[in-house]
Coordinates of C-alpha atoms in Angstrom, one line a residue:
M1 CA -70.7 5.9 23.7
G2 CA -74.2 7.2 24.7
I3 CA -74.6 9.8 27.4
N4 CA -77.0 7.7 29.4
N5 CA -74.4 4.9 29.7
S6 CA -71.6 7.4 30.6
S7 CA -73.8 9.1 33.2
Q8 CA -74.8 5.7 34.8
K9 CA -71.1 4.9 35.0
G10 CA -70.5 8.3 36.7
E11 CA -73.4 7.6 39.2
K12 CA -71.9 4.2 40.0
M13 CA -68.5 5.7 40.6
M14 CA -69.9 8.3 43.0
S15 CA -71.6 7.0 46.1
T16 CA -71.9 8.4 49.7
K17 CA -71.2 6.3 52.8
Y18 CA -72.3 7.3 56.3
D19 CA -70.5 6.6 59.5
S20 CA -73.2 6.9 62.1
D21 CA -70.8 6.7 65.0
R22 CA -68.6 9.5 63.8
K23 CA -71.5 11.4 62.0
I24 CA -69.3 11.7 58.9
W25 CA -70.2 11.2 55.2
S26 CA -67.6 10.1 52.6
G27 CA -67.3 9.5 48.9
D28 CA -65.3 6.8 47.2
V29 CA -61.5 6.5 47.4
G30 CA -59.8 9.4 45.8
S31 CA -57.7 9.4 42.6
T32 CA -54.0 8.4 42.2
P33 CA -51.8 11.1 40.6
L34 CA -50.6 10.2 37.1
F35 CA -47.6 12.5 37.4
H36 CA -44.9 12.9 40.1
D37 CA -45.4 15.5 42.7
N38 CA -42.4 17.6 41.4
V39 CA -44.0 18.0 37.9
T40 CA -45.7 21.3 37.1
L41 CA -49.2 21.2 35.6
G42 CA -47.8 22.9 32.5
R43 CA -45.2 20.1 32.0
S44 CA -47.9 17.4 32.4
V45 CA -50.2 19.2 29.9
L46 CA -47.3 19.6 27.4
Y47 CA -46.7 15.9 27.6
L48 CA -50.4 15.2 26.8
L49 CA -50.4 17.7 23.9
N50 CA -47.4 16.1 22.4
L51 CA -49.0 12.6 22.3
N52 CA -51.3 13.7 19.4
P53 CA -49.9 16.9 17.8
E54 CA -52.1 16.8 14.8
K55 CA -55.4 16.8 16.7
V56 CA -57.5 20.0 16.8
C57 CA -57.8 21.1 20.4
Q58 CA -59.5 24.5 20.1
I59 CA -61.8 26.3 17.7
S60 CA -62.8 30.0 17.8
A61 CA -66.5 30.5 17.2
D62 CA -65.6 34.2 16.4
D63 CA -64.0 33.3 13.0
G64 CA -63.9 29.5 12.8
S65 CA -60.0 29.4 13.1
K66 CA -58.5 26.3 14.7
R67 CA -55.4 25.3 16.7
T68 CA -53.9 21.8 17.0
N69 CA -52.3 20.3 20.0
G70 CA -48.9 20.7 18.3
E71 CA -49.4 24.4 17.7
I72 CA -50.4 25.0 21.3
Y73 CA -47.4 22.9 22.4
Q74 CA -45.0 25.0 20.3
S75 CA -46.5 28.3 21.2
T76 CA -46.4 27.4 25.0
L77 CA -42.7 26.7 24.8
K78 CA -41.9 29.9 22.9
I79 CA -43.9 32.0 25.4
A80 CA -42.3 30.2 28.3
F81 CA -38.8 30.8 26.9
N82 CA -39.3 34.5 26.2
L83 CA -41.0 35.1 29.6
Q84 CA -38.0 33.5 31.2
K85 CA -35.7 35.8 29.2
L86 CA -37.7 38.7 30.6
G87 CA -37.1 37.6 34.1
C88 CA -40.1 35.3 34.9
A89 CA -39.0 32.6 37.4
K90 CA -40.6 30.0 39.6
G91 CA -42.9 31.5 42.2
D92 CA -43.5 34.8 40.3
V93 CA -47.2 35.5 39.8
V94 CA -48.5 36.1 36.2
G95 CA -51.7 38.1 36.0
F96 CA -54.4 37.7 33.3
V97 CA -57.2 40.0 32.3
C98 CA -58.3 38.2 29.1
R99 CA -61.2 36.6 27.3
N100 CA -60.9 33.1 25.9
S101 CA -58.7 33.2 22.7
H102 CA -56.2 31.1 20.8
D103 CA -53.3 33.1 22.3
L104 CA -54.5 33.0 25.9
T105 CA -54.2 29.2 26.2
P106 CA -50.4 28.9 25.5
A107 CA -49.7 32.0 27.7
F108 CA -51.6 30.4 30.6
L109 CA -49.8 27.0 30.1
A110 CA -46.4 28.8 29.8
A111 CA -47.0 30.3 33.3
F112 CA -47.9 26.8 34.6
F113 CA -44.8 25.3 33.0
L114 CA -42.4 27.9 34.6
G115 CA -44.0 27.3 38.0
A116 CA -45.2 30.9 37.9
P117 CA -48.8 30.8 39.2
P118 CA -51.4 32.4 37.0
N119 CA -53.9 34.8 38.6
A120 CA -56.8 35.7 36.3
V121 CA -59.5 38.3 36.8
D122 CA -62.5 39.0 34.6
V123 CA -62.4 41.6 31.9
A124 CA -65.6 43.0 33.6
F125 CA -63.7 44.0 36.7
S126 CA -63.3 47.7 37.4
K127 CA -60.0 49.4 38.0
D128 CA -60.4 49.2 41.7
E129 CA -61.3 45.5 41.6
I130 CA -58.2 44.7 39.5
R131 CA -56.1 46.8 41.9
N132 CA -57.4 45.1 45.0
M133 CA -56.7 41.6 43.6
F134 CA -53.3 42.5 42.2
K135 CA -52.5 44.2 45.5
T136 CA -52.7 40.8 47.1
T137 CA -50.9 38.7 44.4
S138 CA -48.3 41.3 43.1
P139 CA -48.0 39.9 39.6
K140 CA -44.7 40.5 37.8
F141 CA -46.3 40.2 34.4
V142 CA -49.9 40.8 33.3
F143 CA -51.4 39.6 30.1
C144 CA -54.5 41.5 29.1
D145 CA -56.8 42.1 26.1
H146 CA -56.1 45.3 24.2
D147 CA -59.4 47.0 25.2
V148 CA -58.6 46.7 29.0
T149 CA -54.9 47.7 28.7
R150 CA -55.4 51.2 30.0
T151 CA -57.6 50.1 32.9
V152 CA -54.9 47.5 33.9
Q153 CA -52.2 50.1 33.6
K154 CA -54.0 52.6 35.9
A155 CA -54.6 49.8 38.5
L156 CA -50.9 48.9 38.4
L157 CA -49.8 52.5 38.6
E158 CA -51.9 53.1 41.7
L159 CA -50.2 50.1 43.3
G160 CA -46.7 51.4 42.4
S161 CA -46.2 48.2 40.4
N162 CA -43.7 48.0 37.5
A163 CA -45.2 44.7 36.2
T164 CA -44.7 44.2 32.5
I165 CA -48.0 44.4 30.5
I166 CA -48.3 42.0 27.6
V167 CA -51.2 42.7 25.2
I168 CA -53.3 40.1 23.4
G169 CA -55.3 41.4 20.4
Q170 CA -54.6 44.7 18.7
K171 CA -51.0 45.9 19.0
D172 CA -50.1 49.0 21.1
A173 CA -46.7 50.6 20.5
N174 CA -46.5 51.4 24.3
F175 CA -46.7 47.7 25.4
T176 CA -45.1 44.4 24.7
H177 CA -47.4 42.3 22.5
I178 CA -47.8 38.5 22.7
D179 CA -46.5 38.2 19.1
D180 CA -43.1 39.3 20.6
L181 CA -43.2 36.2 22.8
L182 CA -44.2 33.9 20.0
D183 CA -41.0 34.7 18.1
D184 CA -38.4 32.1 18.9
K185 CA -35.7 34.3 17.3
G186 CA -33.8 31.2 16.2
S187 CA -33.5 29.9 19.7
Q188 CA -34.6 26.3 19.2
M189 CA -31.6 25.0 21.1
E190 CA -32.4 27.3 24.1
I191 CA -36.0 26.2 24.0
M192 CA -34.9 22.6 24.0
K193 CA -32.7 23.3 27.1
L194 CA -35.8 24.8 28.8
L195 CA -37.8 21.7 28.0
L196 CA -35.0 19.4 29.3
N197 CA -34.6 21.4 32.5
P198 CA -38.1 22.3 33.6
A199 CA -39.1 23.9 36.9
E200 CA -39.7 21.5 39.7
V201 CA -42.3 21.9 42.4
D202 CA -43.6 20.2 45.5
K203 CA -47.0 19.5 47.2
R204 CA -47.0 23.0 48.8
S205 CA -46.0 24.9 45.6
V206 CA -48.7 27.3 44.4
G207 CA -49.9 26.2 41.0
A208 CA -52.6 28.8 40.4
I209 CA -54.3 31.7 42.3
I210 CA -58.0 31.6 41.5
C211 CA -60.3 34.5 42.6
S212 CA -62.9 33.9 45.2
S213 CA -65.3 36.5 46.7
G214 CA -65.7 36.8 50.5
T215 CA -67.8 38.6 53.0
T216 CA -65.3 41.5 53.2
G217 CA -66.2 42.6 49.7
F218 CA -62.8 42.1 48.3
H219 CA -61.8 39.2 46.1
K220 CA -59.4 36.7 47.8
G221 CA -56.8 34.6 46.0
V222 CA -57.4 30.9 46.4
A223 CA -54.0 29.3 46.2
V224 CA -54.2 25.8 44.6
S225 CA -51.3 23.4 44.2
H226 CA -50.1 21.8 41.0
K227 CA -50.9 18.4 42.5
S228 CA -54.5 19.5 43.2
L229 CA -55.0 20.7 39.7
Q230 CA -53.6 17.5 38.3
L231 CA -55.7 15.3 40.5
T232 CA -58.8 17.3 39.4
F233 CA -58.2 17.5 35.7
C234 CA -55.4 15.0 34.7
N235 CA -57.7 12.3 35.8
P236 CA -58.9 9.1 33.9
G237 CA -62.3 9.7 35.5
M238 CA -62.8 12.6 33.1
G239 CA -63.3 10.1 30.4
L240 CA -66.7 9.3 32.0
F241 CA -68.0 12.7 30.9
V242 CA -66.8 12.9 27.4
G243 CA -66.3 10.7 24.3
P244 CA -63.8 10.8 21.4
T245 CA -66.2 12.6 19.0
D246 CA -67.4 15.2 21.5
K247 CA -67.0 19.0 21.3
M248 CA -67.1 21.1 24.5
F249 CA -68.2 24.7 25.0
S250 CA -68.3 27.1 27.9
F251 CA -68.5 30.9 28.0
S252 CA -66.5 30.9 31.3
S253 CA -63.2 32.8 31.2
L254 CA -60.2 31.6 33.2
Y255 CA -61.4 33.9 36.1
W256 CA -63.9 31.0 36.8
L257 CA -63.0 27.5 37.9
S258 CA -65.3 26.3 35.2
G259 CA -63.0 28.1 32.7
Y260 CA -60.1 25.9 34.0
T261 CA -62.5 22.9 33.7
A262 CA -63.2 23.6 30.1
M263 CA -59.6 24.2 29.1
L264 CA -57.9 21.4 31.0
M265 CA -60.7 18.8 30.6
S266 CA -60.6 19.3 26.8
I267 CA -56.8 18.9 26.7
F268 CA -56.7 15.8 28.9
S269 CA -59.7 14.1 27.2
G270 CA -58.6 15.0 23.7
V271 CA -61.9 16.9 23.1
P272 CA -61.9 20.1 21.0
R273 CA -63.0 23.2 23.0
I274 CA -65.1 25.8 21.3
M275 CA -64.2 29.3 22.4
T276 CA -65.5 32.9 22.0
T277 CA -64.4 36.3 23.1
K278 CA -68.0 37.5 23.0
P279 CA -70.1 37.7 26.2
F280 CA -73.0 35.3 26.9
S281 CA -76.3 35.6 25.3
P282 CA -78.8 32.8 24.9
E283 CA -79.0 33.5 21.1
L284 CA -75.2 33.2 20.7
L285 CA -75.2 30.0 22.8
L286 CA -77.8 28.4 20.6
S287 CA -75.9 29.5 17.5
I288 CA -72.6 28.0 18.7
V289 CA -74.2 24.7 19.8
K290 CA -75.9 24.3 16.4
E291 CA -73.0 25.4 14.2
Y292 CA -70.3 23.4 16.0
K293 CA -72.4 20.4 17.1
V294 CA -71.5 20.9 20.7
S295 CA -72.1 17.8 22.8
M296 CA -70.8 18.9 26.1
L297 CA -72.0 22.2 27.6
I298 CA -70.9 23.9 30.8
T299 CA -73.0 26.9 32.2
P300 CA -74.1 28.4 35.4
P301 CA -77.8 28.2 36.3
A302 CA -78.4 31.8 35.4
H303 CA -77.4 31.1 31.8
A304 CA -79.6 28.0 31.7
A305 CA -82.6 30.0 32.9
Q306 CA -82.0 32.7 30.3
L307 CA -81.8 30.0 27.6
L308 CA -85.2 28.7 28.6
N309 CA -86.7 32.1 28.2
C310 CA -85.1 32.6 24.7
P311 CA -87.7 32.7 21.8
L312 CA -85.1 31.0 19.6
L313 CA -85.1 27.8 21.8
E314 CA -86.8 25.0 19.9
K315 CA -87.5 21.4 20.8
D316 CA -84.4 20.1 19.0
S317 CA -82.0 23.0 19.7
L318 CA -80.1 21.0 22.2
A319 CA -80.6 17.6 20.6
N320 CA -76.8 17.1 20.1
I321 CA -76.0 17.7 23.8
R322 CA -75.0 14.6 25.6
N323 CA -74.0 16.2 28.9
Y324 CA -75.1 19.6 30.1
M325 CA -73.1 20.4 33.3
C326 CA -74.6 23.1 35.4
G327 CA -73.2 24.5 38.7
G328 CA -71.8 27.6 40.4
S329 CA -75.0 28.5 42.3
L330 CA -78.2 26.9 43.3
V331 CA -80.0 24.8 40.6
T332 CA -83.7 24.7 41.4
A333 CA -86.0 21.8 40.7
E334 CA -88.0 23.9 38.4
L335 CA -84.9 24.8 36.3
R336 CA -83.9 21.1 36.1
N337 CA -87.4 19.9 35.2
R338 CA -87.9 22.6 32.5
I339 CA -84.6 22.0 30.7
Q340 CA -84.4 18.2 30.7
P341 CA -87.1 17.8 28.0
Y342 CA -84.8 19.8 25.6
L343 CA -82.1 17.2 26.1
P344 CA -83.5 14.1 24.3
N345 CA -80.1 12.5 23.9
G346 CA -78.4 13.8 27.0
L347 CA -78.6 14.6 30.7
F348 CA -78.6 17.7 32.8
T349 CA -75.8 17.2 35.4
I350 CA -75.9 19.2 38.6
G351 CA -72.6 20.0 40.3
Y352 CA -71.9 21.5 43.7
G353 CA -68.5 22.7 44.8
M354 CA -66.3 25.7 45.5
T355 CA -62.9 26.9 44.4
E356 CA -61.5 26.3 47.9
V357 CA -62.2 22.5 47.7
G358 CA -60.4 22.3 44.4
G359 CA -63.6 21.9 42.4
G360 CA -66.5 19.5 43.1
V361 CA -68.0 18.4 46.3
S362 CA -70.9 16.4 44.9
A363 CA -72.8 15.8 41.6
Q364 CA -76.1 14.5 40.5
F365 CA -75.9 12.5 37.3
L366 CA -79.3 10.9 36.9
P367 CA -82.7 12.5 37.1
S368 CA -84.3 12.3 40.5
S369 CA -87.6 13.4 42.1
K370 CA -85.4 14.9 44.9
T371 CA -83.9 18.4 44.5
S372 CA -80.5 17.4 45.8
V373 CA -77.0 18.1 44.5
G374 CA -76.2 14.4 44.4
T375 CA -73.6 12.2 46.1
L376 CA -70.2 13.0 47.3
G377 CA -67.3 12.9 44.8
A378 CA -64.2 10.6 45.2
G379 CA -61.9 11.7 47.9
V380 CA -64.5 13.9 49.6
T381 CA -65.4 13.7 53.3
A382 CA -68.2 15.8 54.9
K383 CA -70.0 16.6 58.1
V384 CA -72.8 18.9 59.1
L385 CA -72.4 21.3 62.0
D386 CA -74.9 23.3 64.1
E387 CA -74.2 26.9 65.2
D388 CA -72.3 25.6 68.3
G389 CA -70.0 23.4 66.1
Q390 CA -71.7 20.2 67.2
Q391 CA -72.1 17.5 64.5
L392 CA -75.5 16.7 63.2
G393 CA -77.0 13.5 61.7
I394 CA -79.3 12.5 58.8
N395 CA -81.9 15.1 57.8
E396 CA -80.6 17.7 60.2
D397 CA -79.8 21.1 58.7
G398 CA -76.5 22.8 59.5
E399 CA -73.3 24.2 57.8
I400 CA -71.7 21.8 55.3
V401 CA -68.0 21.3 56.2
V402 CA -65.7 19.2 53.9
K403 CA -62.3 17.8 53.4
T404 CA -61.0 16.9 49.9
Q405 CA -57.7 15.5 48.5
T406 CA -57.7 18.5 46.1
Q407 CA -58.4 21.3 48.6
F408 CA -56.6 24.7 48.5
L409 CA -53.4 25.6 50.2
G410 CA -54.9 28.7 51.7
Y411 CA -55.8 32.3 50.6
Y412 CA -52.7 33.8 49.0
N413 CA -51.1 36.3 51.4
N414 CA -54.1 36.2 53.7
L415 CA -53.6 34.1 56.7
K416 CA -56.5 35.7 58.6
A417 CA -59.1 34.8 56.0
T418 CA -57.6 31.3 55.7
K419 CA -58.1 30.6 59.4
E420 CA -61.7 31.8 59.1
I421 CA -62.6 29.1 56.5
L422 CA -60.0 26.3 57.3
D423 CA -60.1 25.0 60.8
K424 CA -57.1 23.5 62.7
D425 CA -58.2 20.0 61.7
G426 CA -58.1 20.8 58.0
W427 CA -61.9 21.1 57.5
I428 CA -63.2 23.7 55.1
H429 CA -66.3 25.6 56.3
T430 CA -68.3 26.2 53.1
G431 CA -70.7 28.7 54.5
D432 CA -73.5 26.8 52.9
L433 CA -76.4 25.3 54.8
G434 CA -77.9 21.9 54.1
H435 CA -78.2 18.2 55.1
F436 CA -77.8 14.6 53.9
D437 CA -80.8 12.4 53.6
E438 CA -81.0 8.6 54.4
D439 CA -79.8 7.8 50.8
G440 CA -76.7 9.9 51.2
L441 CA -77.9 12.7 48.9
L442 CA -76.7 16.2 49.8
F443 CA -79.3 19.0 49.9
I444 CA -78.3 22.7 50.0
T445 CA -80.9 24.8 51.7
G446 CA -79.3 28.2 52.0
R447 CA -76.2 30.3 52.7
K448 CA -74.6 31.3 56.0
K449 CA -72.4 34.0 54.6
D450 CA -73.5 37.4 53.1
V451 CA -72.4 36.7 49.6
M452 CA -75.1 36.8 46.9
K453 CA -74.8 35.7 43.3
Y454 CA -76.0 37.7 40.3
N455 CA -75.6 35.9 37.0
N456 CA -73.1 33.6 38.6
F457 CA -70.9 36.6 39.8
H458 CA -70.3 36.9 43.5
V459 CA -71.7 40.1 45.0
S460 CA -70.8 41.0 48.6
A461 CA -73.5 42.6 50.7
S462 CA -70.9 44.2 52.9
E463 CA -69.2 45.9 50.0
L464 CA -72.4 47.6 48.8
E465 CA -73.4 48.5 52.4
E466 CA -70.0 50.2 52.9
I467 CA -70.7 52.4 49.8
L468 CA -74.2 53.3 50.8
E469 CA -73.2 54.1 54.4
K470 CA -71.0 56.9 53.1
H471 CA -74.0 58.8 51.9
P472 CA -74.8 61.6 54.5
G473 CA -78.5 60.8 54.3
V474 CA -78.2 57.1 55.2
G475 CA -78.4 56.1 58.9
Q476 CA -78.5 52.3 58.6
V477 CA -78.4 50.0 55.6
I478 CA -78.6 46.2 55.0
V479 CA -78.2 44.6 51.6
V480 CA -79.9 41.3 50.8
G481 CA -80.6 39.2 47.7
I482 CA -84.1 39.0 46.2
P483 CA -84.5 35.5 44.9
D484 CA -84.8 35.5 41.1
P485 CA -85.4 32.5 38.8
V486 CA -83.0 33.7 36.2
F487 CA -80.2 35.6 37.9
T488 CA -80.3 33.8 41.3
D489 CA -80.1 37.1 43.4
L490 CA -81.1 40.7 42.8
P491 CA -79.2 42.9 45.3
A492 CA -81.6 45.1 47.2
A493 CA -81.0 47.6 50.1
L494 CA -83.1 48.3 53.2
V495 CA -82.3 51.8 54.3
V496 CA -83.1 53.8 57.4
K497 CA -82.7 57.5 56.6
K498 CA -81.0 59.9 58.9
N499 CA -83.3 62.5 60.5
E500 CA -84.8 64.9 57.9
S501 CA -82.9 63.3 55.1
T502 CA -84.5 63.6 51.6
V503 CA -82.3 61.0 49.9
S504 CA -84.1 59.1 47.1
E505 CA -84.0 55.6 45.8
E506 CA -82.6 56.8 42.5
E507 CA -79.8 58.8 44.2
L508 CA -78.6 55.7 46.1
I509 CA -78.8 53.4 43.1
E510 CA -76.7 55.9 41.1
L511 CA -74.2 56.1 44.0
V512 CA -73.7 52.3 43.9
E513 CA -73.5 52.2 40.1
K514 CA -70.7 54.8 40.0
N515 CA -68.5 52.6 42.4
V516 CA -69.0 49.0 41.2
S517 CA -69.1 46.7 38.2
D518 CA -72.3 46.3 36.4
F519 CA -73.1 42.9 38.0
K520 CA -73.1 44.5 41.5
R521 CA -75.9 47.1 40.8
L522 CA -78.9 47.3 43.1
R523 CA -81.2 45.6 40.6
G524 CA -83.6 44.6 43.5
G525 CA -84.1 48.3 44.4
V526 CA -83.8 50.4 47.5
F527 CA -86.5 50.4 50.2
F528 CA -86.8 52.9 53.0
V529 CA -87.9 51.5 56.3
N530 CA -88.3 52.9 59.9
E531 CA -86.1 50.2 61.4
I532 CA -84.1 47.1 60.6
P533 CA -85.3 43.9 62.3
M534 CA -82.9 43.1 65.1
T535 CA -82.7 40.7 68.0
P536 CA -83.0 42.0 71.6
S537 CA -79.2 41.7 71.9
G538 CA -78.7 43.9 68.8
K539 CA -77.9 41.2 66.3
L540 CA -79.4 41.3 62.8
R541 CA -82.4 39.0 62.2
K542 CA -81.3 37.8 58.8
V543 CA -84.4 35.8 58.0
K544 CA -86.8 38.6 59.0
V545 CA -84.7 41.2 57.0
K546 CA -84.9 39.1 53.9
E547 CA -88.6 38.4 54.3
L548 CA -89.2 42.2 54.6
A549 CA -87.1 43.0 51.5
I550 CA -89.0 40.3 49.5
E551 CA -92.3 41.6 50.7
L552 CA -91.5 45.2 49.8
F553 CA -90.1 44.1 46.4
K554 CA -93.3 42.2 45.5
A555 CA -95.5 45.1 46.7
K556 CA -93.6 47.5 44.5
H557 CA -93.8 45.4 41.4
S558 CA -97.4 44.5 42.0
A559 CA -98.2 48.2 42.2
K560 CA -96.3 48.8 39.0
N561 CA -98.3 46.1 37.2
G562 CA -101.5 47.4 38.7
I563 CA -102.2 44.3 40.7

């Protein structure tokens, strides 16, 4: 089955219809669930794993070790049984601070099986970021890699939480280890009882809590139902993207929705997933693609851009790739046009979506002269609104607002934030600006909210502004993103000093570095100005502010280069 054929099938399945009277765009009819509404995602995945227990489902690129469907199936039941013995019940939240590994998969699936929603954060998170997320979700158990155990412990202690920490990797005598949960202790009959009497859920039961960054600077928990996850991933349409001999790879951890995509798509489609605990580098990506003959690749645009700049990239480096799925932030026409020649046997598929909609809004399967994000997915309805909330028509820019059959239940324990994005009629306000053309193609032209993206990580302008405003020498500050072809946005600050302040750029950059994760640093720099562009009514002139920041950034770097 060639990629061109599969992609053409995908393109035929996805088309956008426009109702000119209602000014509403819609994709094709949505999917029908394969499992009953009371079935947890974990139970449905176990059913699929048990259909072909001998098949290899995951391979570690770190050491070449493999796990079969049957091994993951058995490990999932053992962990679920022992978690239940420790007091884990339906509705309890299970936290994860882990890289992709053989033991992570069954631990995650065990939480799903018990109806205990997993909430994963990235291992790059600082103590404060872990604390802020877990303050919202209150996990009863937290699985974490051995090297972040102390950070997690400090975060939980600050919350006054007595959550049980379970370590993956090197053992620590002070904590429960995942091997303790993989010991069935001769309890096969008890495990069988668990399998025969699984947790049952309904349409409103939280299946997972996935992190999303908002304008407040703190991560919010996107509560997604079991039904939503099954419609998204336990879907025959997934067969359009993969074939029986494919191998799939993504660096994304389960903090990202793309991490869920890689894990669950591989299980449902019967395609082995290549994993690594190592961080992204273009050199490592090329090595894994070559050694394991990866045919399906999932990355954010920032990784694709870095790959193109890698000296090791050769004409045939990606020859085995049949489908390169790219999304998570804006994919430029330049990036798409530059990478397609390296895919002689495959296509560069652009996806647009957000966690709150349950995954994808639209996708572009086939090459096009237009820089769109393609046509709407099945079960997706959209409209475009101006600043007054009035609906717009074809080729008119406004905020993209959508409804999907897989959309989230709301932000976990955050009704205020839920109401800000989900209106009374059930429409999700994406915060992205764009329009549909006469062919029903969706174009994204900008962002309404103040969230930037650096290397596919969300960076909140307001969070950085709050830190900078605490400096006694700062009178006013605005943080914006400097567009970058590789990393999407470089956070930069425009600062008005207080009278007689001698604060320096280096001082403010160091202040931010001490308080945030690496991906939030002010890589775009700090620029001192006499005033911030404002409207007569005192509102920020966002376009002018960004233009000024870009102008100052270019002038600074031109001077450095002697231009």
